């Protein structure tokens, strides 16, 4: 090893020590651009997806308009002289004086075209208001009712006739209003007249608007099934025998709101019937029905989901039920 | 020492990966590999530095010697003045002159035999000079070809160990995998760090020695033709 090599060795050693020292001290260090610590992620466990929405339904229709305030502001009706004193007996005076003129012609006019029979009353009866009603009811015998009616009509102004009469009136004023008798019908027909602008036909569907009853979620359904099964279990004694554990009886059971069975459970179907367990099949079904009857009334069923358990179909009885 | 290593390791974990931390974390086999490669690298650079000095000095002296030789009037006097120097061209000339003097000292000169001996002596001296110069050049060649494999061995070993650690921890997050693989790859890095300069230097020095050999051969041929002419003149 000559001098040059000694120098070379010394320089190389010094250079390596220097280089690695600098590298160790962070020379040329690049700050880690990728922060590898990934922050924890929020994971929420959601329920099994149901096909039906379980949220209460919001009614898209506006609430039905209150009728009372509309009737109140009838200023036209207020001046009406006679009927005002008693609000309730209002209808009474109406039928008595006016009927002869406006009412008979109209109701009679309708039945007249289709049936010749009512025609005679038309001439005879200027007196009887209720006549038109009975007349269409019994087209076969117009003559008999005619005499009968006049008496009640005369004696008791409209007490008995009032209700039958109310209907014809409802129709009548619409046409009758055109005739000079506007004031008196107005008093009695106030409600209908003033509701003209309101869609009265829409009232019925509004009242029947879907209640906010919830559909059951899968978890609730499972809980309900488990509850029913739990209550059936002590009363369920399946027959034993060859292959009897393969038998499955499907029942249809109706329950009332307190959990009592309505009527007798019906066997919908029996599954798993083989040649070897056929003798037990009938017994199996009977035991199933017996179990339902013994378990009745069912307790602890949620009343708000009555729709879901009022008709249990199919109610399954098999070997698993008593496991 | 362990606490120093732990501190360095902690610093490396959150800041950067320092060579010292990687070395201290490594397995014993990988440590041996790394140390060996580091020594190889030091040796390589020592040889590069020493050899470049030697080769440059030799070629410079030989070039100056040849220039002066062709200008010289009397070969004997030039030899007495400068022929005892210790560099390749001077040695080749010394061998030639020595053989010339021995051959012409006798009463009867065998010209053909003398030419053969002169040629053989000088070419063997050139070979000896080249061998002496390229003595440890094969070490550079060996380091250049073997160091990458040694580094790769360390890497494979370290990665095996890292995967064993992953299997033991049953946690394959990048934070667990990364340090082991980084320290394993560091072995290959050192191997390449040693091998690349070694290969470059080997090629460079091979070329320098070839050039010097051809220069010496030209000088020897010129000297040989001069001596051969002298031999014919001697009666």
Coordinates of C-alpha atoms in Angstrom, one line a residue, chain A:
Chain A
X1 CA 0.0 0.0 0.0
X2 CA 1.8 3.1 -1.2
X3 CA 1.2 6.7 -0.3
X4 CA -1.4 7.3 -3.0
X5 CA -3.5 4.4 -1.7
X6 CA -3.3 5.6 1.9
X7 CA -4.4 9.0 0.8
X8 CA -7.2 7.4 -1.2
X9 CA -8.3 5.3 1.8
X10 CA -8.3 8.3 4.1
X11 CA -10.3 10.5 1.7
X12 CA -12.8 7.7 1.0
X13 CA -13.4 7.0 4.6
X14 CA -13.8 10.6 5.5
X15 CA -16.2 11.1 2.6
X16 CA -18.4 8.2 3.6
X17 CA -18.5 9.2 7.2
X18 CA -19.4 12.7 6.1
X19 CA -22.1 11.6 3.7
X20 CA -23.8 9.2 6.0
X21 CA -23.6 11.7 8.8
X22 CA -25.3 14.3 6.7
X23 CA -28.0 11.8 5.6
X24 CA -28.6 10.7 9.2
X25 CA -28.8 14.3 10.3
X26 CA -31.6 14.9 7.8
X27 CA -29.7 16.4 5.0
X28 CA -31.7 16.1 1.8
X29 CA -34.6 14.9 3.9
X30 CA -37.9 15.3 2.1
X31 CA -40.8 15.7 4.5
X32 CA -43.2 12.8 4.0
X33 CA -45.7 14.2 1.6
X34 CA -48.2 11.4 2.1
X35 CA -49.5 11.5 5.6
X36 CA -50.1 7.9 6.1
X37 CA -52.2 8.3 9.2
X38 CA -55.7 8.1 7.8
X39 CA -58.3 9.6 10.1
X40 CA -60.9 7.3 11.5
X41 CA -64.0 7.1 9.5
X42 CA -67.6 7.4 10.8
X43 CA -69.5 4.3 10.1
X44 CA -73.2 4.2 10.7
X45 CA -75.1 1.0 10.8
X46 CA -78.4 1.4 9.0
X47 CA -81.5 -0.8 9.3
X48 CA -82.3 -3.3 6.7
X49 CA -83.9 -1.6 3.8
X50 CA -87.7 -2.0 3.7
X51 CA -89.7 -1.7 0.6
X52 CA -92.3 0.4 2.3
X53 CA -91.7 3.7 3.9
X54 CA -92.1 3.4 7.6
X55 CA -92.4 7.1 8.2
X56 CA -95.8 8.4 9.0
X57 CA -97.5 9.7 5.8
X58 CA -98.0 13.4 5.6
X59 CA -101.2 14.4 4.1
X60 CA -100.7 16.4 0.9
X61 CA -104.3 17.6 0.9
X62 CA -105.2 20.7 2.9
X63 CA -107.4 20.1 5.9
X64 CA -111.1 20.2 5.2
X65 CA -112.3 23.8 5.4
X66 CA -114.4 24.6 8.3
X67 CA -118.0 25.1 7.2
X68 CA -119.2 27.0 10.2
X69 CA -117.7 30.4 9.6
X70 CA -119.0 30.4 6.0
X71 CA -122.5 30.0 7.2
X72 CA -122.1 32.7 9.8
X73 CA -121.6 35.7 7.6
X74 CA -124.7 35.3 5.6
X75 CA -125.9 38.9 5.7
X76 CA -128.5 38.3 3.0
X77 CA -130.1 35.7 5.1
X78 CA -130.2 37.8 8.2
X79 CA -132.9 40.1 6.9
X80 CA -135.2 37.1 6.3
X81 CA -138.1 38.0 8.5
X82 CA -140.1 35.1 9.7
X83 CA -137.8 32.1 10.2
X84 CA -135.2 34.0 12.2
X85 CA -136.5 33.7 15.8
X86 CA -135.9 30.0 16.1
X87 CA -132.9 28.7 14.3
X88 CA -133.7 25.1 14.7
X89 CA -137.4 25.0 13.7
X90 CA -136.5 27.1 10.7
X91 CA -137.3 24.3 8.3
X92 CA -140.8 24.0 9.8
X93 CA -142.3 27.2 8.5
X94 CA -140.8 26.7 5.2
X95 CA -142.6 23.6 4.1
X96 CA -145.9 24.8 5.2
X97 CA -146.6 28.0 3.3
X98 CA -144.4 27.8 0.2
X99 CA -144.6 24.2 -0.8
X100 CA -147.8 24.4 -2.7
X101 CA -146.4 26.7 -5.4
X102 CA -142.8 25.9 -6.1
X103 CA -142.3 22.4 -4.8
X104 CA -145.0 20.3 -6.3
X105 CA -144.3 21.3 -9.9
X106 CA -140.6 20.4 -9.7
X107 CA -140.5 17.1 -8.1
X108 CA -143.5 16.0 -10.0
X109 CA -142.0 17.2 -13.2
X110 CA -139.2 14.7 -12.8
X111 CA -141.2 11.6 -12.1
X112 CA -143.7 12.7 -14.7
X113 CA -141.8 11.9 -17.9
X114 CA -140.8 8.4 -17.0
X115 CA -144.0 7.3 -15.4
X116 CA -147.6 8.1 -16.4
X117 CA -148.7 6.8 -13.0
X118 CA -147.6 9.8 -10.9
X119 CA -149.3 12.1 -13.3
X120 CA -152.7 12.1 -11.5
X121 CA -151.1 13.3 -8.2
X122 CA -149.8 16.2 -10.2
X123 CA -153.3 17.5 -10.7
X124 CA -154.8 16.5 -7.4
X125 CA -152.1 17.7 -5.1
X126 CA -151.4 21.2 -4.7
X127 CA -151.8 20.6 -0.9
X128 CA -149.3 17.8 -0.1
X129 CA -145.6 18.7 0.0
X130 CA -144.3 15.3 0.9
X131 CA -146.2 13.7 -1.9
X132 CA -143.4 13.8 -4.4
X133 CA -141.3 11.6 -2.2
X134 CA -143.7 8.8 -1.7
X135 CA -144.8 9.0 -5.3
X136 CA -141.4 7.9 -6.7
X137 CA -141.0 5.3 -4.0
X138 CA -144.1 3.5 -4.8
X139 CA -145.0 4.0 -8.4
X140 CA -147.3 1.0 -8.4
X141 CA -149.9 2.4 -6.0
X142 CA -150.0 6.1 -6.2
X143 CA -153.7 6.3 -5.3
X144 CA -153.4 4.8 -1.8
X145 CA -150.6 6.9 -0.5
X146 CA -152.2 10.0 -1.8
X147 CA -155.1 10.0 0.7
X148 CA -152.9 8.8 3.4
X149 CA -150.4 11.5 3.1
X150 CA -152.6 14.5 3.1
X151 CA -153.5 13.9 6.7
X152 CA -150.1 13.9 8.2
X153 CA -149.2 16.7 6.0
X154 CA -152.1 18.8 7.2
X155 CA -152.0 17.7 10.8
X156 CA -148.4 17.8 11.6
X157 CA -147.0 20.4 9.4
X158 CA -143.7 18.7 8.7
X159 CA -142.5 16.9 11.8
X160 CA -142.8 13.5 10.2
X161 CA -142.4 14.8 6.7
X162 CA -139.6 17.0 7.4
X163 CA -136.9 14.5 6.9
X164 CA -138.2 13.0 3.7
X165 CA -138.9 16.5 2.6
X166 CA -135.5 17.7 3.3
X167 CA -134.1 15.9 0.4
X168 CA -136.4 17.0 -2.3
X169 CA -135.9 20.5 -1.0
X170 CA -132.2 20.2 -1.5
X171 CA -132.7 19.6 -5.1
X172 CA -135.6 21.9 -5.5
X173 CA -134.1 25.2 -4.4
X174 CA -131.5 25.0 -7.0
X175 CA -134.2 25.3 -9.6
X176 CA -136.7 27.1 -7.5
X177 CA -134.4 29.9 -6.6
X178 CA -135.1 31.4 -10.0
X179 CA -138.7 31.9 -9.1
X180 CA -139.6 34.9 -7.1
X181 CA -139.6 33.0 -3.9
X182 CA -135.9 33.6 -3.2
X183 CA -136.1 34.7 0.5
X184 CA -137.9 31.9 2.1
X185 CA -136.0 29.1 0.6
X186 CA -132.9 31.0 1.4
X187 CA -133.4 30.7 5.1
X188 CA -133.8 27.0 5.1
X189 CA -131.3 26.2 2.4
X190 CA -128.6 28.4 3.8
X191 CA -126.0 25.7 4.2
X192 CA -126.1 24.3 0.8
X193 CA -126.4 27.6 -0.9
X194 CA -123.4 29.1 0.8
X195 CA -121.3 26.1 0.2
X196 CA -121.7 26.5 -3.4
X197 CA -118.2 27.8 -3.9
X198 CA -116.7 25.0 -1.8
X199 CA -116.2 21.7 -3.4
X200 CA -118.7 19.7 -1.3
X201 CA -118.0 16.5 -3.1
X202 CA -114.4 16.6 -2.1
X203 CA -115.5 16.4 1.6
X204 CA -115.9 12.7 1.6
X205 CA -112.5 11.8 0.3
X206 CA -110.9 14.3 2.7
X207 CA -112.4 12.7 5.7
X208 CA -111.2 9.3 4.4
X209 CA -107.7 10.7 3.9
X210 CA -105.1 8.1 4.8
X211 CA -104.4 8.1 8.5
X212 CA -100.7 8.5 9.5
X213 CA -100.6 4.8 10.4
X214 CA -97.1 3.6 10.0
X215 CA -96.0 0.6 8.0
X216 CA -94.1 -1.8 10.0
X217 CA -90.3 -2.0 9.6
X218 CA -88.6 -5.4 9.3
X219 CA -87.4 -5.2 12.9
X220 CA -90.8 -4.6 14.2
X221 CA -92.3 -7.3 12.0
X222 CA -89.7 -9.8 13.3
X223 CA -90.4 -8.7 16.9
X224 CA -94.2 -9.1 16.3
X225 CA -93.7 -12.6 14.7
X226 CA -91.5 -13.6 17.6
X227 CA -94.1 -12.4 20.1
X228 CA -96.8 -14.3 18.5
X229 CA -94.7 -17.4 18.3
X230 CA -93.7 -17.0 21.9
X231 CA -97.3 -17.0 22.9
X232 CA -98.2 -19.9 20.7
X233 CA -95.3 -22.1 21.8
X234 CA -96.6 -23.3 25.2
X235 CA -99.8 -24.5 23.6
X236 CA -98.3 -26.2 20.6
X237 CA -98.0 -29.9 20.9
X238 CA -97.3 -31.4 17.5
X239 CA -98.1 -35.0 17.0
X240 CA -95.2 -37.5 17.0
X241 CA -94.6 -40.2 14.6
X242 CA -92.7 -41.1 11.5
X243 CA -91.7 -37.9 9.7
X244 CA -94.1 -35.9 11.7
X245 CA -91.5 -33.2 12.1
X246 CA -91.7 -32.6 8.4
X247 CA -95.3 -31.5 8.6
X248 CA -96.1 -27.8 8.3
X249 CA -99.6 -26.4 8.8
X250 CA -100.4 -23.0 7.6
X251 CA -103.3 -21.3 9.3
X252 CA -105.3 -18.2 8.7
X253 CA -106.2 -16.4 11.9
X254 CA -108.1 -13.2 12.4
X255 CA -107.7 -11.2 15.6
X256 CA -109.6 -8.4 17.0
X257 CA -108.1 -5.4 18.6
X258 CA -107.8 -7.0 22.0
X259 CA -106.0 -10.0 20.6
X260 CA -109.0 -12.5 20.6
X261 CA -109.3 -14.9 17.8
X262 CA -112.3 -14.1 15.6
X263 CA -114.1 -17.2 14.4
X264 CA -112.2 -20.4 13.9
X265 CA -108.7 -20.5 12.4
X266 CA -108.7 -21.9 8.9
X267 CA -106.2 -24.3 7.5
X268 CA -104.8 -22.8 4.4
X269 CA -102.4 -25.4 3.5
X270 CA -100.4 -28.3 4.7
X271 CA -96.8 -28.8 3.5
X272 CA -94.5 -31.7 3.9
X273 CA -97.2 -34.4 3.8
X274 CA -95.6 -37.7 2.9
X275 CA -96.9 -41.2 2.8
X276 CA -95.4 -41.9 6.2
X277 CA -96.8 -38.9 8.0
X278 CA -100.2 -38.7 6.3
X279 CA -101.9 -40.2 9.3
X280 CA -100.6 -37.4 11.5
X281 CA -101.5 -34.6 9.0
X282 CA -105.0 -34.1 10.2
X283 CA -104.0 -34.3 13.8
X284 CA -101.3 -31.8 13.1
X285 CA -103.8 -29.3 11.7
X286 CA -106.1 -29.9 14.7
X287 CA -103.4 -29.3 17.2
X288 CA -102.4 -26.2 15.4
X289 CA -105.9 -24.8 15.5
X290 CA -106.1 -25.9 19.2
X291 CA -102.9 -24.1 19.9
X292 CA -104.3 -20.9 18.5
X293 CA -107.5 -21.2 20.4
X294 CA -105.6 -21.9 23.6
X295 CA -103.2 -19.0 23.1
X296 CA -106.1 -16.6 22.5
X297 CA -106.3 -13.8 23.5
X298 CA -102.9 -12.7 22.3
X299 CA -101.3 -10.1 24.6
X300 CA -98.8 -7.4 24.1
X301 CA -99.5 -6.9 20.4
X302 CA -98.9 -3.2 19.5
X303 CA -102.3 -1.6 19.0
X304 CA -100.8 0.9 16.6
X305 CA -99.9 -1.9 14.2
X306 CA -103.3 -3.6 14.4
X307 CA -103.4 -3.6 10.6
X308 CA -100.4 -5.8 10.6
X309 CA -101.7 -8.5 12.9
X310 CA -105.4 -8.4 12.5
X311 CA -105.1 -11.0 9.8
X312 CA -102.3 -13.5 10.4
X313 CA -101.9 -15.3 7.2
X314 CA -100.1 -17.6 7.0
X315 CA -99.4 -18.6 10.6
X316 CA -96.9 -21.3 10.3
X317 CA -96.8 -24.4 12.6
X318 CA -93.9 -26.6 12.1
X319 CA -91.3 -28.5 14.1
X320 CA -89.2 -25.4 14.6
X321 CA -92.0 -23.6 16.5
X322 CA -91.4 -25.6 19.6
X323 CA -87.7 -25.6 19.5

